[in-house]
């Protein structure tokens, strides 16, 4: 199993380019199931979750071309000869986002059988809200043998109220409603940029959608969708991670090809902590922390608030903040696994329910640590970059799921980071 070794203490200096957003590319790939024509996606990050989604699509009978993904960040999917409507447990358990094929399969083929994902390291993460909403569109749903079995000759548009905001739930329903008969309104919809990016792709495929980016999304179903070409938005969480990396190491990093308007709350919070962020152009940020870092509280909330996917990285930063900060997690019930690993590196963090109290500033020292999920891995990399001595991070396959070439990117900025078996 791959491990990452970091010799900490070097300020990061230089320039880094942000990849396409994993969480926008995943629903976009699922959306290719909505048409028999070819769909070409650009700026797709070459990360494990994308490869897994390619496998899911091939298993369903899609013709996919991911051959030049690493080089061109472009891939092509044709769902003309879909032979199966089942996403098996073996794939769904490795990547929960596979549940995104439910909506497209049900809408285009009238049936879908998708394994229930089960819990994961950050929380129970049920999909009850997806299921309830599909039922509203007229689907008959049974949960049997660990699978969601959904059927509907043709989905019918409906007014849906999500009990709580769900990102992939909103995306799944948008895709299903695009081919449903009549009008669908999604109330209390997720406002994440990835949802808006999916709406852009669906419109390019011929869908009639409005209101994305707000909490009410309206979809007028159409008979069929067609092929399209679409460029995925930059990854806002990778952007935020590099902002934190520049700041925590006391370096100076230029972050290119990003969308600062997609992470306003993160930028604002980092500025509150004393981090200096310049915006030389609409797609470039420059980060430094010449006056050190101050402790500031943060609470994760849905977009446009501070993203839960930046909570772990922010906690790493707060170990270097002067004073005490409280990090409150409101989206997932078990997303503090990184805290105990940081404590093993010398951080002083106390967990009280959904609050982590971070006492700073502490000198971190390198240690052997274990990554428990994608963002936790990123936070341990950040901690390792500022720690004295060697940090060995185990189970970095989590990192590979969502960060493209993170060691290469950090190495190019001067980090002493290596992968070992
Ligand atoms: N929830 C339910 N029932 C549902 C759906 C969600 O109770 O049917 C709960 C969840 O358990 C959670 C909350 O609602 O407590 C929000 O979950 P949401 O459905 O929004 O999360 P998701 O769609 O499964 C996406 C991202 C996550 C990100 C969250 C929150 C993708 C593929 N994944 O997950 O990304 O943390 O939204 O912003 O878009 C990551 O990239 O590391 C990651 C975990």
Coordinates of C-alpha atoms and ligand atoms in Angstrom, one line a residue:
X1 CA 0.0 0.0 0.0
X2 CA 1.4 3.4 -1.0
X3 CA 2.7 5.8 1.7
X4 CA 3.8 9.4 1.5
X5 CA 6.9 10.6 3.3
X6 CA 7.3 14.3 4.0
X7 CA 10.3 16.1 5.5
X8 CA 8.6 19.2 6.9
X9 CA 9.7 22.7 7.4
X10 CA 10.2 24.1 3.9
X11 CA 8.2 27.1 2.8
X12 CA 6.4 26.4 -0.5
X13 CA 7.4 28.9 -3.2
X14 CA 6.2 29.1 -6.9
X15 CA 3.2 28.5 -9.0
X16 CA 0.7 25.7 -9.2
X17 CA -2.1 24.9 -11.6
X18 CA -5.5 23.7 -10.4
X19 CA -7.1 20.6 -11.9
X20 CA -10.7 20.1 -12.9
X21 CA -13.2 19.5 -10.1
X22 CA -13.6 15.8 -9.2
X23 CA -17.1 16.5 -7.7
X24 CA -18.2 18.2 -10.9
X25 CA -16.7 15.6 -13.2
X26 CA -18.4 12.6 -11.4
X27 CA -22.0 13.8 -12.0
X28 CA -21.0 14.9 -15.5
X29 CA -19.9 11.4 -16.3
X30 CA -23.1 10.0 -14.9
X31 CA -25.1 12.4 -17.1
X32 CA -23.5 10.8 -20.2
X33 CA -26.0 7.9 -19.6
X34 CA -28.9 10.3 -20.5
X35 CA -28.2 10.1 -24.2
X36 CA -27.1 7.6 -26.9
X37 CA -24.9 10.3 -28.5
X38 CA -21.3 10.8 -27.5
X39 CA -20.4 13.3 -24.8
X40 CA -16.9 14.8 -24.6
X41 CA -15.8 16.2 -21.3
X42 CA -12.7 18.4 -20.9
X43 CA -10.7 19.5 -17.9
X44 CA -11.4 16.2 -16.2
X45 CA -8.9 15.4 -13.4
X46 CA -7.0 12.2 -13.7
X47 CA -7.8 10.8 -10.3
X48 CA -8.9 7.4 -9.0
X49 CA -12.6 8.2 -8.6
X50 CA -12.8 9.2 -12.2
X51 CA -11.2 6.0 -13.3
X52 CA -13.7 4.1 -11.1
X53 CA -16.6 5.9 -12.7
X54 CA -15.2 4.9 -16.1
X55 CA -15.3 1.3 -14.9
X56 CA -18.9 1.7 -13.7
X57 CA -19.9 3.1 -17.2
X58 CA -18.1 0.3 -19.0
X59 CA -19.8 -2.3 -16.9
X60 CA -23.2 -0.7 -17.9
X61 CA -22.2 -1.2 -21.6
X62 CA -21.0 2.3 -22.4
X63 CA -18.2 2.8 -24.9
X64 CA -15.6 5.0 -23.1
X65 CA -12.4 6.6 -24.2
X66 CA -10.2 7.6 -21.2
X67 CA -6.9 6.8 -22.9
X68 CA -5.5 10.3 -23.0
X69 CA -7.0 11.5 -19.8
X70 CA -3.7 11.9 -18.0
X71 CA -2.3 14.0 -20.8
X72 CA -5.3 15.9 -22.3
X73 CA -7.8 15.8 -19.4
X74 CA -10.4 14.9 -21.9
X75 CA -12.6 11.8 -22.1
X76 CA -15.4 10.6 -24.3
X77 CA -18.4 8.4 -23.4
X78 CA -21.0 7.0 -25.6
X79 CA -24.0 5.3 -23.9
X80 CA -25.6 4.0 -27.1
X81 CA -25.4 0.3 -26.3
X82 CA -26.2 0.2 -22.6
X83 CA -26.6 -3.5 -21.7
X84 CA -27.1 -3.4 -17.9
X85 CA -28.8 -1.0 -15.5
X86 CA -27.0 -2.3 -12.4
X87 CA -24.2 -0.7 -10.4
X88 CA -22.9 -3.5 -8.2
X89 CA -21.8 -3.4 -4.6
X90 CA -18.2 -4.1 -5.4
X91 CA -17.9 -0.7 -7.2
X92 CA -20.4 1.4 -5.1
X93 CA -18.6 0.4 -1.9
X94 CA -15.4 1.9 -3.3
X95 CA -17.1 5.1 -4.4
X96 CA -20.4 6.3 -3.1
X97 CA -20.8 8.7 -6.0
X98 CA -21.7 5.7 -8.1
X99 CA -25.2 6.3 -6.8
X100 CA -25.3 9.2 -9.3
X101 CA -26.1 6.6 -12.1
X102 CA -29.5 5.9 -10.5
X103 CA -31.3 9.1 -11.8
X104 CA -30.0 8.8 -15.4
X105 CA -30.6 5.1 -15.8
X106 CA -34.1 5.3 -14.3
X107 CA -35.0 8.3 -16.6
X108 CA -33.7 6.8 -19.8
X109 CA -34.3 3.1 -19.4
X110 CA -37.1 3.0 -16.9
X111 CA -35.2 0.9 -14.4
X112 CA -32.1 0.9 -12.3
X113 CA -30.5 -1.4 -9.7
X114 CA -27.9 0.3 -7.6
X115 CA -26.2 -1.1 -4.5
X116 CA -26.8 1.0 -1.3
X117 CA -23.5 2.6 -0.5
X118 CA -23.5 1.9 3.3
X119 CA -21.7 4.1 5.8
X120 CA -18.3 5.6 5.4
X121 CA -15.4 7.1 7.4
X122 CA -17.1 10.5 7.7
X123 CA -20.7 9.5 8.6
X124 CA -23.7 7.3 7.9
X125 CA -24.4 9.1 4.6
X126 CA -27.8 7.6 3.7
X127 CA -29.5 8.2 0.4
X128 CA -33.1 8.3 1.7
X129 CA -33.6 11.8 0.3
X130 CA -32.7 10.7 -3.3
X131 CA -35.1 7.7 -2.9
X132 CA -38.0 9.8 -1.5
X133 CA -37.6 12.3 -4.4
X134 CA -37.5 9.6 -7.1
X135 CA -40.7 8.2 -5.6
X136 CA -42.2 11.7 -6.0
X137 CA -41.4 11.5 -9.7
X138 CA -43.4 8.3 -9.8
X139 CA -40.7 5.6 -9.4
X140 CA -41.5 2.4 -7.6
X141 CA -38.6 1.7 -5.3
X142 CA -37.8 -1.4 -3.3
X143 CA -34.7 -2.0 -1.1
X144 CA -33.8 -5.6 -1.4
X145 CA -30.6 -7.5 -0.7
X146 CA -28.7 -4.3 -0.1
X147 CA -29.8 -2.8 -3.5
X148 CA -32.1 0.0 -4.5
X149 CA -34.3 -1.4 -7.2
X150 CA -36.2 1.4 -9.0
X151 CA -38.7 1.2 -11.8
X152 CA -40.8 3.7 -13.7
X153 CA -42.1 3.4 -17.3
X154 CA -41.7 7.2 -17.6
X155 CA -40.9 9.6 -14.7
X156 CA -43.4 12.4 -14.2
X157 CA -42.4 15.9 -13.1
X158 CA -43.3 16.9 -9.6
X159 CA -42.6 19.5 -6.9
X160 CA -39.9 18.2 -4.5
X161 CA -38.9 19.6 -1.1
X162 CA -35.6 18.2 0.2
X163 CA -35.7 17.9 4.0
X164 CA -32.1 18.8 4.0
X165 CA -29.7 20.0 1.4
X166 CA -28.0 17.2 -0.5
X167 CA -25.5 17.8 -3.2
X168 CA -25.6 14.5 -5.1
X169 CA -29.3 14.2 -4.3
X170 CA -29.9 17.5 -6.1
X171 CA -27.7 16.3 -9.0
X172 CA -29.4 12.9 -9.2
X173 CA -32.8 14.5 -9.4
X174 CA -31.8 17.1 -11.9
X175 CA -30.6 14.4 -14.3
X176 CA -33.8 12.3 -13.8
X177 CA -36.1 15.3 -14.2
X178 CA -34.3 16.3 -17.4
X179 CA -36.0 13.4 -19.2
X180 CA -39.2 13.2 -17.1
X181 CA -42.6 14.1 -18.5
X182 CA -43.5 17.7 -17.4
X183 CA -42.2 20.2 -15.0
X184 CA -40.1 19.5 -11.8
X185 CA -39.3 22.0 -9.1
X186 CA -36.5 21.1 -6.7
X187 CA -36.9 23.1 -3.5
X188 CA -34.1 23.4 -0.9
X189 CA -31.7 22.4 -3.6
X190 CA -27.9 22.4 -3.2
X191 CA -26.3 25.6 -4.5
X192 CA -22.8 24.2 -4.9
X193 CA -20.9 25.3 -8.1
X194 CA -20.7 21.6 -9.1
X195 CA -24.5 21.6 -9.3
X196 CA -24.4 24.6 -11.6
X197 CA -21.7 23.0 -13.7
X198 CA -24.0 19.9 -14.2
X199 CA -26.9 22.2 -15.2
X200 CA -24.6 23.8 -17.8
X201 CA -23.7 20.3 -19.2
X202 CA -27.4 19.2 -19.2
X203 CA -28.4 22.4 -21.0
X204 CA -25.7 21.8 -23.6
X205 CA -27.3 18.3 -24.1
X206 CA -30.7 19.9 -24.7
X207 CA -32.2 20.0 -21.2
X208 CA -34.4 22.9 -20.0
X209 CA -33.1 23.9 -16.6
X210 CA -33.1 27.2 -14.7
X211 CA -32.4 28.4 -11.2
X212 CA -29.2 26.4 -10.6
X213 CA -27.0 28.2 -8.0
X214 CA -30.2 29.1 -6.1
X215 CA -32.2 26.9 -3.8
X216 CA -35.0 26.5 -6.3
X217 CA -34.2 24.6 -9.5
X218 CA -36.8 24.3 -12.2
X219 CA -36.6 21.6 -14.9
X220 CA -38.9 21.2 -17.9
X221 CA -38.5 17.6 -19.0
X222 CA -37.7 16.8 -22.7
X223 CA -38.2 13.7 -24.8
X224 CA -34.6 13.2 -25.6
X225 CA -31.1 14.7 -24.9
X226 CA -28.2 14.8 -27.4
X227 CA -24.4 14.7 -27.4
X228 CA -22.4 17.7 -26.2
X229 CA -18.9 18.9 -25.3
X230 CA -18.4 20.4 -21.9
X231 CA -15.4 21.8 -19.8
X232 CA -15.5 20.9 -16.1
X233 CA -15.0 23.8 -13.6
X234 CA -11.7 24.1 -11.6
X235 CA -11.6 22.2 -8.3
X236 CA -12.4 24.7 -5.5
X237 CA -11.3 22.3 -2.8
X238 CA -7.9 21.7 -4.4
X239 CA -7.6 25.5 -4.6
X240 CA -8.4 25.9 -0.9
X241 CA -6.0 23.1 0.0
X242 CA -3.2 24.9 -1.9
X243 CA -4.1 28.2 -0.2
X244 CA -3.8 26.5 3.1
X245 CA -0.5 24.9 2.0
X246 CA 1.0 28.2 1.1
X247 CA -0.1 29.8 4.3
X248 CA 0.8 27.0 6.7
X249 CA 4.4 26.8 5.4
X250 CA 4.9 30.5 5.5
X251 CA 5.5 30.4 1.7
X252 CA 4.4 32.4 -1.3
X253 CA 2.3 30.5 -3.8
X254 CA 0.6 31.5 -7.0
X255 CA -2.5 29.4 -7.7
X256 CA -3.5 29.4 -11.4
X257 CA -6.5 28.2 -13.4
X258 CA -8.9 28.5 -10.4
X259 CA -12.3 30.2 -9.8
X260 CA -11.9 32.4 -6.7
X261 CA -15.6 33.2 -6.9
X262 CA -16.3 29.5 -6.0
X263 CA -14.6 29.7 -2.7
X264 CA -15.4 33.1 -1.3
X265 CA -16.2 31.9 2.2
X266 CA -12.9 30.0 2.4
X267 CA -10.9 33.0 1.1
X268 CA -12.7 35.3 3.6
X269 CA -12.0 33.0 6.5
X270 CA -8.3 32.6 5.7
X271 CA -8.0 36.4 5.4
X272 CA -9.6 36.7 8.9
X273 CA -6.8 34.5 10.2
X274 CA -4.2 37.0 8.8
X275 CA -3.4 35.1 5.6
X276 CA -2.8 37.5 2.7
X277 CA -4.6 36.5 -0.5
X278 CA -4.1 38.7 -3.7
X279 CA -6.2 38.4 -6.8
X280 CA -4.1 39.5 -9.7
X281 CA -6.6 38.1 -12.2
X282 CA -10.1 36.4 -12.2
X283 CA -8.4 33.0 -12.4
X284 CA -5.3 33.6 -10.2
X285 CA -4.7 33.8 -6.5
X286 CA -1.5 34.5 -4.6
X287 CA -1.2 33.4 -1.0
X288 CA 1.3 34.3 1.7
X289 CA 1.3 34.7 5.5
X290 CA 4.0 37.2 6.3
X291 CA 2.5 38.2 9.6
X292 CA 1.7 34.6 10.9
X293 CA -1.7 33.1 11.5
X294 CA -4.3 34.0 14.0
X295 CA -6.8 31.5 15.5
X296 CA -10.3 32.1 14.2
X297 CA -13.5 29.9 14.7
X298 CA -15.2 28.3 11.7
X299 CA -18.4 26.4 11.1
X300 CA -19.0 24.3 8.1
X301 CA -22.2 24.8 6.2
X302 CA -23.6 24.2 2.7
X303 CA -22.5 26.4 -0.1
X304 CA -22.0 29.4 -0.2
X305 CA -20.8 28.9 3.3
X306 CA -17.5 27.4 4.5
X307 CA -17.2 23.9 2.8
X308 CA -17.0 20.7 5.0
X309 CA -14.5 19.5 2.4
X310 CA -12.1 22.3 3.7
X311 CA -12.6 21.6 7.4
X312 CA -9.7 19.2 7.9
X313 CA -7.3 21.4 6.1
X314 CA -8.5 24.4 8.1
X315 CA -7.9 22.5 11.3
X316 CA -4.3 21.8 10.2
X317 CA -3.9 25.5 9.7
X318 CA -5.4 26.3 13.1
X319 CA -2.7 24.2 14.8
X320 CA -0.4 27.0 13.6
X321 CA -2.8 29.8 14.6
X322 CA -1.9 32.0 17.6
X323 CA -4.7 31.4 20.2
X324 CA -7.7 29.0 20.5
X325 CA -10.1 28.3 17.7
X326 CA -13.3 26.2 17.5
X327 CA -14.0 24.2 14.4
X328 CA -17.6 23.2 14.2
X329 CA -18.7 20.5 11.7
X330 CA -22.4 20.6 10.8
X331 CA -22.6 18.5 7.6
X332 CA -21.2 15.1 8.6
X333 CA -21.4 13.5 12.0
X334 CA -17.9 11.9 12.1
X335 CA -15.6 14.1 10.3
X336 CA -12.8 14.6 12.9
X337 CA -10.7 11.5 12.3
X338 CA -7.7 13.6 11.3
X339 CA -7.7 15.4 14.7
X340 CA -6.4 12.4 16.6
X341 CA -3.6 11.9 14.0
X342 CA -2.7 15.6 14.3
X343 CA -2.5 15.2 18.1
X344 CA 0.0 12.4 17.5
X345 CA 2.0 15.0 15.7
X346 CA 1.9 17.3 18.7
X347 CA -1.2 19.3 18.0
X348 CA -3.5 20.2 21.0
X349 CA -7.1 19.4 19.9
X350 CA -10.0 18.5 22.1
X351 CA -13.2 17.1 20.5
X352 CA -16.5 17.9 22.1
X353 CA -19.4 16.5 20.0
X354 CA -19.3 18.3 16.6
X355 CA -16.8 20.9 17.8
X356 CA -13.0 20.6 17.8
X357 CA -11.2 23.0 20.0
X358 CA -7.7 23.7 18.7
X359 CA -5.2 25.3 21.0
X360 CA -2.4 27.0 19.0
X361 CA 0.2 27.5 18.2
X362 CA 1.9 24.2 18.6
X363 CA 5.2 22.9 17.0
X364 CA 4.2 19.8 15.1
X365 CA 6.7 17.0 14.9
X366 CA 6.8 14.3 12.2
X367 CA 5.1 11.0 13.0
X368 CA 3.6 7.9 11.4
X369 CA -0.1 8.7 10.7
X370 CA -3.0 7.1 8.9
X371 CA -5.3 8.8 6.4
X372 CA -9.0 8.0 7.0
X373 CA -10.6 9.8 4.1
X374 CA -9.8 12.1 1.2
X375 CA -9.8 15.5 3.0
X376 CA -8.3 14.0 6.2
X377 CA -5.3 12.9 4.0
X378 CA -4.9 16.3 2.6
X379 CA -4.9 17.8 6.1
X380 CA -2.2 15.4 7.2
X381 CA -0.1 16.4 4.2
X382 CA -0.4 20.0 5.3
X383 CA 0.5 19.1 8.9
X384 CA 3.5 17.1 7.5
X385 CA 4.7 20.1 5.5
X386 CA 5.0 22.2 8.6
X387 CA 6.2 19.5 11.1
X388 CA 9.7 19.1 12.2
X389 CA 11.2 15.9 10.8
X390 CA 9.6 13.0 8.9
X391 CA 5.9 12.4 8.6
X392 CA 4.9 9.0 7.0
X393 CA 1.3 9.0 5.9
X394 CA -0.3 5.6 5.4
X395 CA -3.4 4.7 3.2
X396 CA -2.8 7.5 0.8
X397 CA -5.1 5.8 -1.7
X398 CA -7.6 8.1 -0.2
X399 CA -5.6 11.1 -1.5
X400 CA -5.3 9.6 -4.9
X401 CA -9.1 9.4 -5.2
X402 CA -9.4 13.2 -5.5
X403 CA -6.1 15.1 -5.8
X404 CA -4.4 14.9 -9.1
X405 CA -0.6 14.6 -8.9
X406 CA -0.4 16.2 -5.4
X407 CA 3.2 15.1 -4.7
X408 CA 4.4 16.4 -8.1
X409 CA 2.6 19.7 -7.6
X410 CA 4.0 20.1 -4.0
X411 CA 7.4 19.0 -5.1
X412 CA 7.4 21.6 -7.8
X413 CA 6.7 24.2 -5.1
X414 CA 9.8 22.9 -3.2
X415 CA 8.3 20.4 -0.7
X416 CA 10.4 17.4 0.3
X417 CA 7.7 14.8 -0.4
X418 CA 8.1 11.2 -1.7
X419 CA 5.9 8.2 -2.3
X420 CA 7.0 4.8 -1.1
X421 CA 5.5 1.3 -1.1
Ligands
LIG1 N1 -28.0 13.1 3.7 C1 -29.0 12.4 4.2 N2 -29.8 11.7 3.3 C2 -29.6 11.7 1.9 C3 -28.5 12.5 1.4 C4 -27.7 13.2 2.3 O1 -29.3 12.3 5.4 O2 -30.3 11.1 1.2 C5 -27.1 13.8 4.6 C6 -25.7 13.3 4.6 O3 -25.5 12.1 5.4 C7 -24.9 14.5 5.1 C8 -25.7 15.7 4.5 O4 -27.0 15.1 4.2 O5 -24.9 14.5 6.5 C9 -25.1 16.2 3.2 O6 -24.8 15.2 2.4 P1 -24.7 15.4 0.8 O7 -25.8 14.5 0.2 O8 -24.8 16.8 0.4 O9 -23.3 14.8 0.4 P2 -22.9 14.0 -0.9 O10 -23.7 14.5 -2.0 O11 -22.9 12.6 -0.6 C10 -21.1 15.6 -1.7 C11 -19.6 15.5 -2.0 C12 -18.8 15.4 -0.8 C13 -19.1 16.6 0.1 C14 -20.6 16.7 0.4 C15 -21.0 18.0 1.1 C16 -19.6 14.5 -4.2 C17 -19.3 13.4 -5.1 N3 -19.4 14.4 -2.9 O12 -21.4 14.4 -1.0 O13 -17.5 15.4 -1.1 O14 -18.4 16.5 1.4 O15 -21.3 16.8 -0.9 O16 -20.6 19.1 0.5 O17 -20.0 15.6 -4.7 C18 -15.2 14.9 -0.9 O18 -15.0 15.3 -2.0 O19 -14.2 14.6 -0.1 C19 -16.5 14.7 -0.4 C20 -16.8 13.9 0.7

